[in-house]
Coordinates of C-alpha atoms and ligand atoms in Angstrom, one line a residue:
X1 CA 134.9 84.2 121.4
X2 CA 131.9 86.2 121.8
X3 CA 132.9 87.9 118.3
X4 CA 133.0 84.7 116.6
X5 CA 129.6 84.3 117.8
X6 CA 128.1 87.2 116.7
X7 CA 129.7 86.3 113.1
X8 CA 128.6 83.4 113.2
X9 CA 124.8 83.9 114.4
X10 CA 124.9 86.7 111.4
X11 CA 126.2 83.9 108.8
X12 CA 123.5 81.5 110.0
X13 CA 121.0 84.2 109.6
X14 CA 121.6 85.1 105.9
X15 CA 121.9 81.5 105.3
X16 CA 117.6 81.5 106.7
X17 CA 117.2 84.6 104.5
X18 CA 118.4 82.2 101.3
X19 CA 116.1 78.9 102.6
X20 CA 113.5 81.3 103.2
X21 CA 113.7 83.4 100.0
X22 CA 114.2 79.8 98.2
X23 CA 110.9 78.6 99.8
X24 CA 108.8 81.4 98.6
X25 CA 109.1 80.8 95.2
X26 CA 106.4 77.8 95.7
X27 CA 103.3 78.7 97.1
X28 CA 102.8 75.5 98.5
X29 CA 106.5 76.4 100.6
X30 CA 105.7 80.0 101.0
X31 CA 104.3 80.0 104.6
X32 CA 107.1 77.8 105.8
X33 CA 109.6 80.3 103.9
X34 CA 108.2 83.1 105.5
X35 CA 109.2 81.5 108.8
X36 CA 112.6 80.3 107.9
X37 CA 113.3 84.1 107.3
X38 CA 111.7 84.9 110.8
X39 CA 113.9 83.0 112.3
X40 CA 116.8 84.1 110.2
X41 CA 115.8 87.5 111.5
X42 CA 115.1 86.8 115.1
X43 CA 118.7 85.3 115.0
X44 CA 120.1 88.6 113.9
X45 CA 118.2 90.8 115.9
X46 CA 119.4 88.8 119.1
X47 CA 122.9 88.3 117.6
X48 CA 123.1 92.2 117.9
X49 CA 123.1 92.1 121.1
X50 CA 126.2 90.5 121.9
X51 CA 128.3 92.9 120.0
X52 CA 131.4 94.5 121.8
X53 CA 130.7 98.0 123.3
X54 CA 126.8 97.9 122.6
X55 CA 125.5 101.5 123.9
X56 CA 121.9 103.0 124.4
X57 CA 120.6 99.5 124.9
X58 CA 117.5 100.6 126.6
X59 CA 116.9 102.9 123.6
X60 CA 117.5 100.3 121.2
X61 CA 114.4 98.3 123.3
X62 CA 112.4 101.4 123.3
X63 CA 112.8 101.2 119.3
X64 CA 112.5 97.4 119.2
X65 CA 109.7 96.7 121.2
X66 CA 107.5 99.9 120.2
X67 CA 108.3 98.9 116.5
X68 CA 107.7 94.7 116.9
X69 CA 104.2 96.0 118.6
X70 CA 103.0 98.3 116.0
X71 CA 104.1 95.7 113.2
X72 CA 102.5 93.1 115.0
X73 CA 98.7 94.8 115.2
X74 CA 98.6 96.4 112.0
X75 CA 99.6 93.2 110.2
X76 CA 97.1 91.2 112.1
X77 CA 94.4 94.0 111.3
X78 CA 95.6 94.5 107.0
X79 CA 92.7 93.4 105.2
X80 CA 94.2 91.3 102.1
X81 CA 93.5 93.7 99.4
X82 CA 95.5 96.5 101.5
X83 CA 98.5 94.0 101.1
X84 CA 100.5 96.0 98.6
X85 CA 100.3 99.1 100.9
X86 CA 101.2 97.3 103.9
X87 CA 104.7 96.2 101.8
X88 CA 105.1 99.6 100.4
X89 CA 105.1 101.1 103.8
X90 CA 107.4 98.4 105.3
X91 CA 109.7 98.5 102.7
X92 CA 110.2 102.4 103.1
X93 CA 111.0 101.9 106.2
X94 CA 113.7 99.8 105.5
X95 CA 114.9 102.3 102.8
X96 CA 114.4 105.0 105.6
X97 CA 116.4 103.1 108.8
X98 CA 119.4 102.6 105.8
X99 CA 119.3 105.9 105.3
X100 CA 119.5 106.7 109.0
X101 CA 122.6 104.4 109.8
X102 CA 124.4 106.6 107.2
X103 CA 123.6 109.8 108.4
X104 CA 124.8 108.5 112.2
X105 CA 127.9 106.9 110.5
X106 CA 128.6 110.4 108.4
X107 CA 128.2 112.6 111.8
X108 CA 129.9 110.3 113.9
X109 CA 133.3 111.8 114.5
X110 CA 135.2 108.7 115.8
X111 CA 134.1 106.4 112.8
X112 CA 136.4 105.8 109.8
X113 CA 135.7 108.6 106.9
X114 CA 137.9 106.9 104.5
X115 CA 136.9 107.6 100.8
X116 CA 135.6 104.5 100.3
X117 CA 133.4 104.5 103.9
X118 CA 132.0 107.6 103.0
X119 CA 131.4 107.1 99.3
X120 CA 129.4 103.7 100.3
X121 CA 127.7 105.4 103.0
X122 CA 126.3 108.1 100.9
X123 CA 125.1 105.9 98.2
X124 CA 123.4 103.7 100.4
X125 CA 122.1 107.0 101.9
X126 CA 120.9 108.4 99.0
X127 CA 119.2 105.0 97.4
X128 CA 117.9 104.4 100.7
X129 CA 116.3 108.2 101.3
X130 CA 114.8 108.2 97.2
X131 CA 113.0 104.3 98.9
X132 CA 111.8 106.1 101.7
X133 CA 110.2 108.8 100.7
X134 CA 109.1 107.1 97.1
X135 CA 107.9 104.5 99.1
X136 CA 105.2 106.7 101.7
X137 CA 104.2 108.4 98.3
X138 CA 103.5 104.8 96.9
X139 CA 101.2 103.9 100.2
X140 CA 99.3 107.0 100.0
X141 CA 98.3 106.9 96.4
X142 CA 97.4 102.9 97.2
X143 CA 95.6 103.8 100.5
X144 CA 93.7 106.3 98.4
X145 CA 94.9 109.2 100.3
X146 CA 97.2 111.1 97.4
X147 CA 94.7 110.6 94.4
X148 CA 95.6 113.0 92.5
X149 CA 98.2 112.6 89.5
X150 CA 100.6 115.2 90.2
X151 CA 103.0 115.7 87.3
X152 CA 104.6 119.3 86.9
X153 CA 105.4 120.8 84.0
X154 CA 109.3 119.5 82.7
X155 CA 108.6 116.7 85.5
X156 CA 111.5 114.5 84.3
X157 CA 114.1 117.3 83.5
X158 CA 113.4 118.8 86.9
X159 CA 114.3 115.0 88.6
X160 CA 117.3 115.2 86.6
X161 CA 118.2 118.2 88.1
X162 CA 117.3 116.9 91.4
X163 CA 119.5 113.6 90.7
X164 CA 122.6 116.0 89.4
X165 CA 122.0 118.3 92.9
X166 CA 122.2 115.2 95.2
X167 CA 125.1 113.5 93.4
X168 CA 127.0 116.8 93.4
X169 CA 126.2 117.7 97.0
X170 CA 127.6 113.8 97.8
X171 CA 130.7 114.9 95.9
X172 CA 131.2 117.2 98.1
X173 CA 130.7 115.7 101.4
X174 CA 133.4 113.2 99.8
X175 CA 135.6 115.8 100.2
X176 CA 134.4 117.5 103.1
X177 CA 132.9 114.5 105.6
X178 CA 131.9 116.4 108.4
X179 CA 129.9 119.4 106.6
X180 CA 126.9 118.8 108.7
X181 CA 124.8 122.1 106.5
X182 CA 125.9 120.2 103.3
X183 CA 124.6 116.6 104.5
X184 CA 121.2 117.9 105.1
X185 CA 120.6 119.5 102.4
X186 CA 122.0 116.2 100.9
X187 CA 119.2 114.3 102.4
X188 CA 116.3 116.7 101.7
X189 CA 117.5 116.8 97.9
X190 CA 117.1 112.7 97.5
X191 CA 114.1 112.5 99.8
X192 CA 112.1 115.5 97.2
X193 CA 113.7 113.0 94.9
X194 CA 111.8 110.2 96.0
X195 CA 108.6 112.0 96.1
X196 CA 109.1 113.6 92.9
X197 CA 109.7 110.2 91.1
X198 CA 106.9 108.8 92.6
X199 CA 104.1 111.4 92.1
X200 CA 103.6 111.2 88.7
X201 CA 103.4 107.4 88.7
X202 CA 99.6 106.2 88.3
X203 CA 98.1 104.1 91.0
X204 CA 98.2 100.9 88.4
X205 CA 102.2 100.8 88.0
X206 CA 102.6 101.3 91.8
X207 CA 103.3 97.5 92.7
X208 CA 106.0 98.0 90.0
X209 CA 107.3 101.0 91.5
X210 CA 106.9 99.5 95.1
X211 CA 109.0 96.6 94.0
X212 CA 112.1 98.8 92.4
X213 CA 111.7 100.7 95.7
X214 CA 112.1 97.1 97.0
X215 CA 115.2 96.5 95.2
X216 CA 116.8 99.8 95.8
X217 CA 116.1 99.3 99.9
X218 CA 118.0 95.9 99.6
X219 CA 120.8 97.7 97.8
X220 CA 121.0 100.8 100.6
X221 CA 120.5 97.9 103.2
X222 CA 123.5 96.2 101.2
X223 CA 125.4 99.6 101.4
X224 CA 125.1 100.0 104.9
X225 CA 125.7 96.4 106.5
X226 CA 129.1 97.3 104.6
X227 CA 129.5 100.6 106.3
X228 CA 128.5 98.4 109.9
X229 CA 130.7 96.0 108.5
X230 CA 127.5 93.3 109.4
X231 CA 127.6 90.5 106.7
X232 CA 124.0 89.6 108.0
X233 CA 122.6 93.1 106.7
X234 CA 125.0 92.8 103.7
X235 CA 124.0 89.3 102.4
X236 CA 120.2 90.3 103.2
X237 CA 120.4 93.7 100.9
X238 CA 121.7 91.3 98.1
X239 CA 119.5 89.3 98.3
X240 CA 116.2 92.1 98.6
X241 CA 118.0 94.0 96.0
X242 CA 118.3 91.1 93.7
X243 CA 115.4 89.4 93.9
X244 CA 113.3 93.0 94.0
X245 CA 115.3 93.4 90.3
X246 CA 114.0 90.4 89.0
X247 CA 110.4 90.7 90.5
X248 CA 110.9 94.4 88.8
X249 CA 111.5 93.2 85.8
X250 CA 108.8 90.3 85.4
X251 CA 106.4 92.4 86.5
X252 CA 107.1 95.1 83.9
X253 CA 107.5 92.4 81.6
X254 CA 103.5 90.9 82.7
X255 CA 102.4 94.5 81.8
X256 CA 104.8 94.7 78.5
X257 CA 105.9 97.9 79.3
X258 CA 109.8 99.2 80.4
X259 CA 110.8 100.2 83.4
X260 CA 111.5 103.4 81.9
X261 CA 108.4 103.9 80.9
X262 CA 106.6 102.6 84.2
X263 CA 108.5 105.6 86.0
X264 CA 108.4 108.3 83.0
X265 CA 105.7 107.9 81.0
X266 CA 102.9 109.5 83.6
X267 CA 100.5 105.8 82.5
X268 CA 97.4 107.2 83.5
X269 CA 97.5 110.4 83.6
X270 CA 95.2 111.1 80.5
X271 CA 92.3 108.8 79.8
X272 CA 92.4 107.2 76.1
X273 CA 89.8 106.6 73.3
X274 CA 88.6 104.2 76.2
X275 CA 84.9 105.3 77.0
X276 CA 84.1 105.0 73.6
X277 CA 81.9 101.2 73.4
X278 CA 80.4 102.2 69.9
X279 CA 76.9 102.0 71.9
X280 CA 77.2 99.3 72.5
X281 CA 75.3 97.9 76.0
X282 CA 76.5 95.1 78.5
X283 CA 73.7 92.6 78.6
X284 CA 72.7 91.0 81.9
X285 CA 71.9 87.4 83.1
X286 CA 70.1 85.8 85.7
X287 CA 71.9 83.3 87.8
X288 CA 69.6 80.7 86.7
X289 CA 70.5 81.2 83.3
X290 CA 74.3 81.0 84.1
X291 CA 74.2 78.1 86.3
X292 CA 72.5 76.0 83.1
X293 CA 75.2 77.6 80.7
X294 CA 77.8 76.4 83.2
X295 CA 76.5 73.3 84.8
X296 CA 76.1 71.8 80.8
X297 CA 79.6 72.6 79.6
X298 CA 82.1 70.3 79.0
X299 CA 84.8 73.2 80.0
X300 CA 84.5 76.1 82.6
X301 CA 87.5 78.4 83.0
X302 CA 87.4 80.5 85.8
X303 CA 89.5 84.0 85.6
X304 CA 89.8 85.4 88.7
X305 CA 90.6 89.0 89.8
X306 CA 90.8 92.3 92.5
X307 CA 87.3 91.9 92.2
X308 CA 87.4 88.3 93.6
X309 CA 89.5 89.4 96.5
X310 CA 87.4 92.1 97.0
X311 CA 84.8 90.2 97.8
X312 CA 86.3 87.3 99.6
X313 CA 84.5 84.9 97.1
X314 CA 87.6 82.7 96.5
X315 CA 85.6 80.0 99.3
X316 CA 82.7 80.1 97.3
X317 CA 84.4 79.8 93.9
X318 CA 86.1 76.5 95.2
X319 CA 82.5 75.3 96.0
X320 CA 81.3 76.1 92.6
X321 CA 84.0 74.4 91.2
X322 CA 83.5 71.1 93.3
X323 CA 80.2 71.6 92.4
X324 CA 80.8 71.3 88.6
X325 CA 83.2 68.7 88.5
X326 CA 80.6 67.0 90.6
X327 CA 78.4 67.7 87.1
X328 CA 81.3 66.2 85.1
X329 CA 82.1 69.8 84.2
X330 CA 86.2 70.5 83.8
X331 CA 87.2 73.4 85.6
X332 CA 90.2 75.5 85.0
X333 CA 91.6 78.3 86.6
X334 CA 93.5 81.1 84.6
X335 CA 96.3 83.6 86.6
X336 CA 97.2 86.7 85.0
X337 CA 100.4 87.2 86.7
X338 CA 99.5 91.2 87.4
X339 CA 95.8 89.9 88.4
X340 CA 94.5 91.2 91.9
X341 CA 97.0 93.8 93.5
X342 CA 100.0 92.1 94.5
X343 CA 101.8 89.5 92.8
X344 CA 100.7 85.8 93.0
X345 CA 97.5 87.8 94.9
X346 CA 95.3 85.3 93.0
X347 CA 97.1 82.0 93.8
X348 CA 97.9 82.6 97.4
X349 CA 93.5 83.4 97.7
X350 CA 93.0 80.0 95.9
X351 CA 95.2 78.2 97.9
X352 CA 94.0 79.2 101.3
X353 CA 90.4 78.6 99.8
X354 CA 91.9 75.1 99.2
X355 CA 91.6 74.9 95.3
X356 CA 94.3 72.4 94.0
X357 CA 97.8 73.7 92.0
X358 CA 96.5 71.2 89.2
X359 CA 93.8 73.5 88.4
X360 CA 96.0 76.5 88.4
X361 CA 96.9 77.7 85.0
X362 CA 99.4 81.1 84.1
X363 CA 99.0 83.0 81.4
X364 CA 101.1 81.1 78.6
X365 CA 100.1 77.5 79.3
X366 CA 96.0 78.8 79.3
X367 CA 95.5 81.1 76.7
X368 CA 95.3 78.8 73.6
X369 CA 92.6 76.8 75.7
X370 CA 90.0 79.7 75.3
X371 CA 88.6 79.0 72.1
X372 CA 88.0 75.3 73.4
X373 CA 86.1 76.3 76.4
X374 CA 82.2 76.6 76.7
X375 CA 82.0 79.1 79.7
X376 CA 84.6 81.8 80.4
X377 CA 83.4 83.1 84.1
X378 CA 85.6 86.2 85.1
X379 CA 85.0 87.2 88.9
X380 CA 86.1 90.7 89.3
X381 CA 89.1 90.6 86.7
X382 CA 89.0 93.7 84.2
X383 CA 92.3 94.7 83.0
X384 CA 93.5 91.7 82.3
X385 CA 90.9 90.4 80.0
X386 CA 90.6 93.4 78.2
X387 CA 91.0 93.3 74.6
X388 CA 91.9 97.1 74.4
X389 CA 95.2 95.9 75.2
X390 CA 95.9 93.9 71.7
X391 CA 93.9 95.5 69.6
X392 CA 93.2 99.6 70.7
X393 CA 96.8 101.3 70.0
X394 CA 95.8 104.2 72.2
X395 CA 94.7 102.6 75.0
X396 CA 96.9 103.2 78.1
X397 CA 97.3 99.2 78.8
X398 CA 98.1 98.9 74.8
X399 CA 100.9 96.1 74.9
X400 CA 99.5 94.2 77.7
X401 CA 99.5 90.2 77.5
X402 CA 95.8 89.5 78.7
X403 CA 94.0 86.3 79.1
X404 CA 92.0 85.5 75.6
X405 CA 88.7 85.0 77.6
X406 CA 87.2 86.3 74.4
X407 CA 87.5 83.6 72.3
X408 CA 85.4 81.3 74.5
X409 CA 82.1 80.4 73.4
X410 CA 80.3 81.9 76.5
X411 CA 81.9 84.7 78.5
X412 CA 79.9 84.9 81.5
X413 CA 81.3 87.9 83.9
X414 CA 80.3 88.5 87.5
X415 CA 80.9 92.5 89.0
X416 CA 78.9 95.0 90.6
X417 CA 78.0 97.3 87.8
X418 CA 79.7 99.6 85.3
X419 CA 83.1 99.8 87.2
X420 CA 86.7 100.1 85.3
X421 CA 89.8 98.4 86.5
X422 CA 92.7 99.9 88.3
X423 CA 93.5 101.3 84.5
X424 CA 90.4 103.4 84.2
X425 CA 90.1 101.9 80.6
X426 CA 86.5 100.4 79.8
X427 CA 86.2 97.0 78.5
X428 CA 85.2 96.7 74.9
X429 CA 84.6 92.5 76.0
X430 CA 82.0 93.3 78.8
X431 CA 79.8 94.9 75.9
X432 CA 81.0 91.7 73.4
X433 CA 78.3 89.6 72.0
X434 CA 79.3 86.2 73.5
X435 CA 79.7 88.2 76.5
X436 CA 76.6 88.4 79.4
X437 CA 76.9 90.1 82.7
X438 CA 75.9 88.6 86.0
X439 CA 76.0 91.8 88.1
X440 CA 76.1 91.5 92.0
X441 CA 79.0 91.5 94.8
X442 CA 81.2 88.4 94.0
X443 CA 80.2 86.6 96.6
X444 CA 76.9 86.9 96.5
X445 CA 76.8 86.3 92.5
X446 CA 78.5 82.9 93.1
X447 CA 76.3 82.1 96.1
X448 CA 73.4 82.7 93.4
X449 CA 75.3 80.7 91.0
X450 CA 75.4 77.8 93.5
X451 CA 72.3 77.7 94.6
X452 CA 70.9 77.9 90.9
X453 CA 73.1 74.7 90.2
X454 CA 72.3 73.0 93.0
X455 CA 68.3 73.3 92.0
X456 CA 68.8 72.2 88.4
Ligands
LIG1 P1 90.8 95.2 87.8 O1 91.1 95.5 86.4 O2 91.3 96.1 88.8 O3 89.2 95.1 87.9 C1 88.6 94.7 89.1 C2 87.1 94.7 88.8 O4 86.6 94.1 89.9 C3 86.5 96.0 88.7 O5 86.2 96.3 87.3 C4 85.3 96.0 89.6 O6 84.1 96.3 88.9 C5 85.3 94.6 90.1 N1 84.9 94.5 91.5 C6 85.4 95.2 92.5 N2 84.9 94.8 93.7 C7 84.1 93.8 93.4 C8 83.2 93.0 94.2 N3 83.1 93.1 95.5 N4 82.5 92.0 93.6 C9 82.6 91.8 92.2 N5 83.4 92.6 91.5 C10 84.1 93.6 92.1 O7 91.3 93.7 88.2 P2 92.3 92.7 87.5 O8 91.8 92.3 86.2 O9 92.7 91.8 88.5 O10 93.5 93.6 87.0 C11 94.5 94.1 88.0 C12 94.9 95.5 87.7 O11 95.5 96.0 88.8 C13 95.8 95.6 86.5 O12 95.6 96.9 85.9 C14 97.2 95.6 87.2 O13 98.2 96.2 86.4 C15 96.9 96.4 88.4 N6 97.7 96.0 89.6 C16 98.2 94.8 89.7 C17 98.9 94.5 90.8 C18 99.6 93.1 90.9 O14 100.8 93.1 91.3 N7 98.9 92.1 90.8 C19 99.0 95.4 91.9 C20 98.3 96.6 91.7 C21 97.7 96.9 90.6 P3 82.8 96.9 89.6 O15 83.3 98.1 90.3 O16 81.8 97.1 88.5 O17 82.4 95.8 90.6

């Protein structure tokens, strides 16, 4: 009875992770998804207790309370913009606690060591140690604590090596389960693996990287609810590990490069013909002058980006906004889907600022309205309104869809100075000629910007 419980309480739960997953594709459902898959996981976690034979509970509450405390302050303290690191470090340790239920299922004497238990539990161990490890690498380049590009000479044909070591050292332990010498060397070989995959990768591809990471915990946690025969933590790893693919993949897809080249190509690592801006000179304006260049148009499209959520201005943006509609102004805003540092970074700012999905644009269904617009104002976005990316074939970001807000009449940016984008690549449309620069913290620039309209 009490097994049919537990079963089903682990059903019910995957079914929460589906709603919840389901929910999140909508940011208007997104908050409500996150708490489907709360409960989902609240169900699990509880459910766990009622299994048969259940030992060390009181270090299994240790664990859980310790862990639900610390993931309880630090989430409440995050600062938006440290998002991305936040998920990075989470998801490693789901990587990390896959890897862990392997290497207690491998040494534990009484557990089944079929071929097919210990073949799953050692790729789930190995996937889920490369996500670990990959994974802290990933939060400390984001955090700003590993700066430094560190790519050794022969960086991929030394991974290979790596790979061939870990898979031949698994091989083994196929054939010889309870080598304990032979499983930790095992587990050091795909943690360096990790690291060394991750090391070379430039701070800009990390949220792809943190996302195949993603994909590859779901697919250890997978792995392992197999090995614990749990169809909660079975279903769940599908579902991180597919949804992580396809997140993967559009984001790769945003910044038109491969995977392969995200994790190979070292993006980054050497600066392009990108400092070269003919001598050419941004040109400031006053906020008075922006406010009658905007408050007189017939269209304003608003690009937002990291800089916007740097500065908390998305509150004040929505006031400008009401503000010009209020002038008979129409306001647009245009999301580059790899804008900000996370994805949908941009949209989930606007929303809580209350801006309306109508006035929410992506990429495809904006671009072609550029050249009909009287007032581009970008708000911290660099990248991805950089024309380097269609038109400079050495430039790192080469390839990338970007908004167009070049072919507006008036490109009016606001940013605190001379700063590049996460790419490092300067931006040939900051020094354009329809292009003027209102330089200040965002906020701050579109509290000027208000104030100037309001005085008109
Ligand atoms: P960006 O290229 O990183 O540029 C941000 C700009 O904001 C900087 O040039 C900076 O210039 C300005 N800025 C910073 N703080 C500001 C403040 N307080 N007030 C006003 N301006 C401020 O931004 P983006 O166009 O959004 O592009 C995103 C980039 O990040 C892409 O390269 C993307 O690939 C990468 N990325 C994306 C994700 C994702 O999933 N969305 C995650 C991580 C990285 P100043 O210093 O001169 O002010």
């Amino acid at each position: 009875m009490l097994n049919t419980i537990v079963q089903f309480s682990f059903f019910l739960s995957a079914v929460l992770f589906i709603i919840g997953l389901k929910q999140m594709a909508s940011p208007k459902k997104a908050q409500k998804g996150i708490v489907w898959a709360g409960v989902g996981m609240l169900i699990a976690t509880l459910a766990s207790f009622l299994v048969p034979n259940l030992q060390n509970l009181s270090l299994i509450l240790i664990a859980l309370v310790s862990g639900s405390a610390l993931a309880y302050v630090s989430a409440k303290k995050v600062a938006m913009t440290d998002m991305p690191q936040m998920i990075a470090l989470y998801n490693g340790m789901g990587g990390g606690a896959a890897a862990a239920i392997a290497a207690v299922e491998l040494i534990n004497p009484i557990a089944e060591h079929s071929l097919i238990f210990t073949t799953i539990a050692l790729s789930g161990a190995m996937i889920g140690s490369v996500a670990f490890s990959g994974s802290i690498i990933a939060f400390a380049k984001l955090q700003g604590w590993q700066k430094k590009q560190v790519s050794l000479p022969a960086q991929n044909s030394l991974n290979a090596i790596l790979l061939i070591a870990t898979i031949v050292l698994a091989y083994k332990l196929v054939q010889i389960p309870d080598a304990t010498i032979i499983l930790t060397i095992f587990f050091v070989c795909a943690l360096v693996l990790g690291i060394m995959l991750t090391l070379p990768i430039g701070g800009a591809d990390m949220p792809v990287v943190i996302s195949l990471y993603n994909a590859l915990t779901g697919l250890a946690v997978g792995l392992e609810g197999f090995v614990l025969q749990n169809p909660a933590m079975m279903i769940a790893g599908i579902v991180v590990g597919a949804s992580g693919t396809l997140l993967t993949q559009l984001m790769a897809k945003a910044m038109n490069r491969s995977l392969f080249n995200v994790l190979f190509s070292n993006f980054g690592a050497t600066k392009s013909s990108d400092n070269n801006q003919d001598g050419k000179e941004m040109k400031a304006i006053e906020a008075s002058d922006a406010a009658v260049n905007m408050a007189y148009a017939n269209q304003v499209i608003i690009v937002p980006g990291y800089g916007m959520a740097a500065a908390a201005a998305q509150h004040k943006i929505w006031e400008l906004t009401q503000l010009l509609q209020q002038e008979g102004v129409t306001v647009k805003f245009a999301i580059h889907p790899v804008a900000g540092r996370m994805p949908g970074h941009m949209n989930v700012l606007l929303a809580e600022a209350g801006v309306p999905y109508e006035l929410i644009y992506d990429l495809e269904q904006i671009n072609a309205e550029f050249s009909n617009t009287d007032v581009s104002l970008i708000i911290g976005a660099n990248d991805t309104v950089n024309p380097a990316a269609e038109n400079d074939k050495d430039s790192p970001i080469y390839g990338m869809p970007i908004l167009k807000a070049q072919n507006s009449q008036n490109v009016i940016v606001i940013k605190r100075g001379k700063g590049t984008g996460f790419s490092g690549v300067q931006n040939e449309l900051f020094v354009a000629d329809n292009t003027k620069m209102l330089f200040g913290d965002g906020q701050k620039a579109v509290a000027d910007l208000i104030n100037a309209i309001k005085s008109l």
